[in-house]
Amino acid sequence: MPYLGDVFIDVIEEFSFDESAETTDHALEDGEQITDHIDSKPITMSLKGIIKDEDESKRAKLREYMQKGEVLSFQYVSKLDTCVLTSFQPSYAKGTKDGYTFTMGLKQIRFVRVKNNARVSKSVKRQTKSKTNAGRKQVKKK
């Protein structure tokens, strides 16, 4: 069952995702190209489907997710644990009672990992010299 956060998506008609990477290329003197770096881009997903939403509560929740930038999890054909809702376009038609068709965009986000700083014991702190001003010093004239 496809859920985006707490919102159940009733029907997914079309689903696509894009995984891409960019390379850094440099030309050599003899005309050859070398690649020395690859940068993988975040995964993006595109969905088209139908949501049954009699009281517009699901639409309000999706709007809240997008405006607050809430980190969500989505699993359908493939799982995307850390993603944000980047676009949501509902479309109301006479053939869809108590709901709407929609187009939605999701994008994977990555978090920065912070290294733990090493803690120094009190005995080591006492052995180290305190900070001093190491800038230029004026010579005293006698």
Coordinates of C-alpha atoms in Angstrom, one line a residue:
M1 CA 0.0 0.0 0.0
P2 CA 1.5 3.3 -1.0
Y3 CA 1.8 5.8 1.8
L4 CA 3.5 9.2 1.8
G5 CA 4.0 10.0 5.4
D6 CA 0.5 9.5 6.9
V7 CA -1.3 10.0 3.6
F8 CA -2.6 6.9 1.8
I9 CA -2.5 7.2 -2.0
D10 CA -5.4 5.3 -3.4
V11 CA -4.3 4.7 -7.0
I12 CA -0.9 5.2 -8.7
E13 CA -1.4 5.3 -12.4
E14 CA 2.2 6.3 -13.4
F15 CA 5.5 6.2 -11.5
S16 CA 8.9 7.1 -12.7
F17 CA 12.2 8.0 -11.0
D18 CA 15.5 9.5 -12.1
E19 CA 18.9 8.4 -10.9
S20 CA 21.7 10.4 -12.4
A21 CA 25.3 11.4 -11.9
E22 CA 27.6 14.1 -13.3
T23 CA 31.3 13.6 -14.1
T24 CA 34.2 16.1 -14.1
D25 CA 36.0 15.8 -17.5
H26 CA 39.3 17.4 -18.4
A27 CA 41.0 17.5 -21.8
L28 CA 44.6 16.4 -22.1
E29 CA 47.2 17.8 -24.5
D30 CA 46.9 14.8 -26.9
G31 CA 43.1 15.4 -27.2
E32 CA 42.0 12.6 -24.8
Q33 CA 39.5 13.2 -22.1
I34 CA 40.0 12.1 -18.5
T35 CA 37.4 11.9 -15.7
D36 CA 38.6 12.4 -12.2
H37 CA 35.4 12.8 -10.2
I38 CA 31.8 11.6 -10.2
D39 CA 29.0 13.4 -8.4
S40 CA 25.8 11.4 -7.8
K41 CA 22.7 13.5 -7.8
P42 CA 19.7 12.9 -5.5
I43 CA 17.0 10.6 -6.7
T44 CA 13.8 12.3 -7.9
M45 CA 10.4 10.6 -8.4
S46 CA 7.4 11.6 -10.3
L47 CA 3.9 10.2 -9.5
K48 CA 0.5 10.4 -11.2
G49 CA -2.6 9.0 -9.5
I50 CA -5.9 9.4 -7.7
I51 CA -6.6 10.3 -4.1
K52 CA -10.0 9.9 -2.6
D53 CA -10.4 12.8 -0.3
E54 CA -13.9 13.8 0.7
D55 CA -13.0 16.5 3.2
E56 CA -9.8 17.7 1.7
S57 CA -7.8 16.6 4.8
K58 CA -5.2 14.6 2.7
R59 CA -4.6 17.7 0.5
A60 CA -4.1 19.9 3.5
K61 CA -1.7 17.3 5.0
L62 CA 0.3 17.2 1.7
R63 CA 0.4 21.0 1.6
E64 CA 1.7 21.0 5.1
Y65 CA 4.4 18.4 4.3
M66 CA 5.6 20.6 1.3
Q67 CA 5.5 23.9 3.1
K68 CA 7.3 22.7 6.2
G69 CA 9.8 20.6 4.3
E70 CA 9.0 17.6 6.3
V71 CA 11.2 14.5 5.7
L72 CA 9.1 11.6 4.6
S73 CA 9.3 8.0 3.6
F74 CA 7.7 6.6 0.5
Q75 CA 7.5 3.0 -0.7
Y76 CA 5.9 1.7 -3.8
V77 CA 8.0 0.1 -6.5
S78 CA 11.2 1.2 -4.8
K79 CA 11.7 2.7 -1.3
L80 CA 12.8 6.2 -0.7
D81 CA 13.4 6.8 3.1
T82 CA 14.5 10.4 3.2
C83 CA 12.6 12.5 0.7
V84 CA 10.7 15.8 0.6
L85 CA 7.6 16.7 -1.4
T86 CA 8.7 19.2 -4.1
S87 CA 5.5 19.6 -6.1
F88 CA 1.8 18.6 -5.9
Q89 CA -0.8 19.5 -8.5
P90 CA -4.3 18.2 -7.9
S91 CA -6.8 18.2 -10.8
Y92 CA -10.5 18.0 -10.3
A93 CA -12.6 16.3 -13.0
K94 CA -16.2 15.2 -13.2
G95 CA -15.2 11.5 -13.5
T96 CA -13.6 11.4 -10.0
K97 CA -16.1 11.5 -7.2
D98 CA -15.0 12.6 -3.8
G99 CA -11.4 12.9 -4.9
Y100 CA -9.0 14.1 -7.5
T101 CA -6.2 13.1 -9.9
F102 CA -2.8 14.5 -9.1
T103 CA 0.8 14.8 -10.2
M104 CA 3.5 14.8 -7.5
G105 CA 7.2 15.2 -7.3
L106 CA 9.5 13.8 -4.6
K107 CA 13.2 14.4 -4.1
Q108 CA 15.7 12.4 -2.0
I109 CA 17.6 14.5 0.6
R110 CA 20.9 13.6 2.2
F111 CA 22.0 14.6 5.7
V112 CA 25.5 15.8 6.7
R113 CA 27.2 13.6 9.2
V114 CA 29.0 15.5 11.9
K115 CA 32.1 14.0 13.4
N116 CA 32.4 13.8 17.1
N117 CA 35.1 16.1 18.5
A118 CA 37.7 14.3 20.6
R119 CA 37.4 15.2 24.3
V120 CA 40.6 16.1 26.1
S121 CA 41.1 15.0 29.7
K122 CA 41.9 17.6 32.4
S123 CA 45.4 16.4 32.9
V124 CA 46.2 16.9 29.2
K125 CA 44.6 20.4 29.2
R126 CA 46.9 21.4 32.1
Q127 CA 49.9 20.4 30.0
T128 CA 49.1 22.5 27.0
K129 CA 49.9 26.1 26.7
S130 CA 47.0 28.6 26.6
K131 CA 46.4 30.6 23.4
T132 CA 48.5 33.7 23.0
N133 CA 48.4 36.5 20.4
A134 CA 50.9 35.3 17.8
G135 CA 50.6 38.4 15.6
R136 CA 53.4 40.8 15.0
K137 CA 55.0 42.3 18.1
Q138 CA 56.4 45.8 18.1
V139 CA 60.0 46.2 19.1
K140 CA 60.5 48.3 22.2
K141 CA 62.9 51.2 21.6
K142 CA 65.4 52.1 24.3

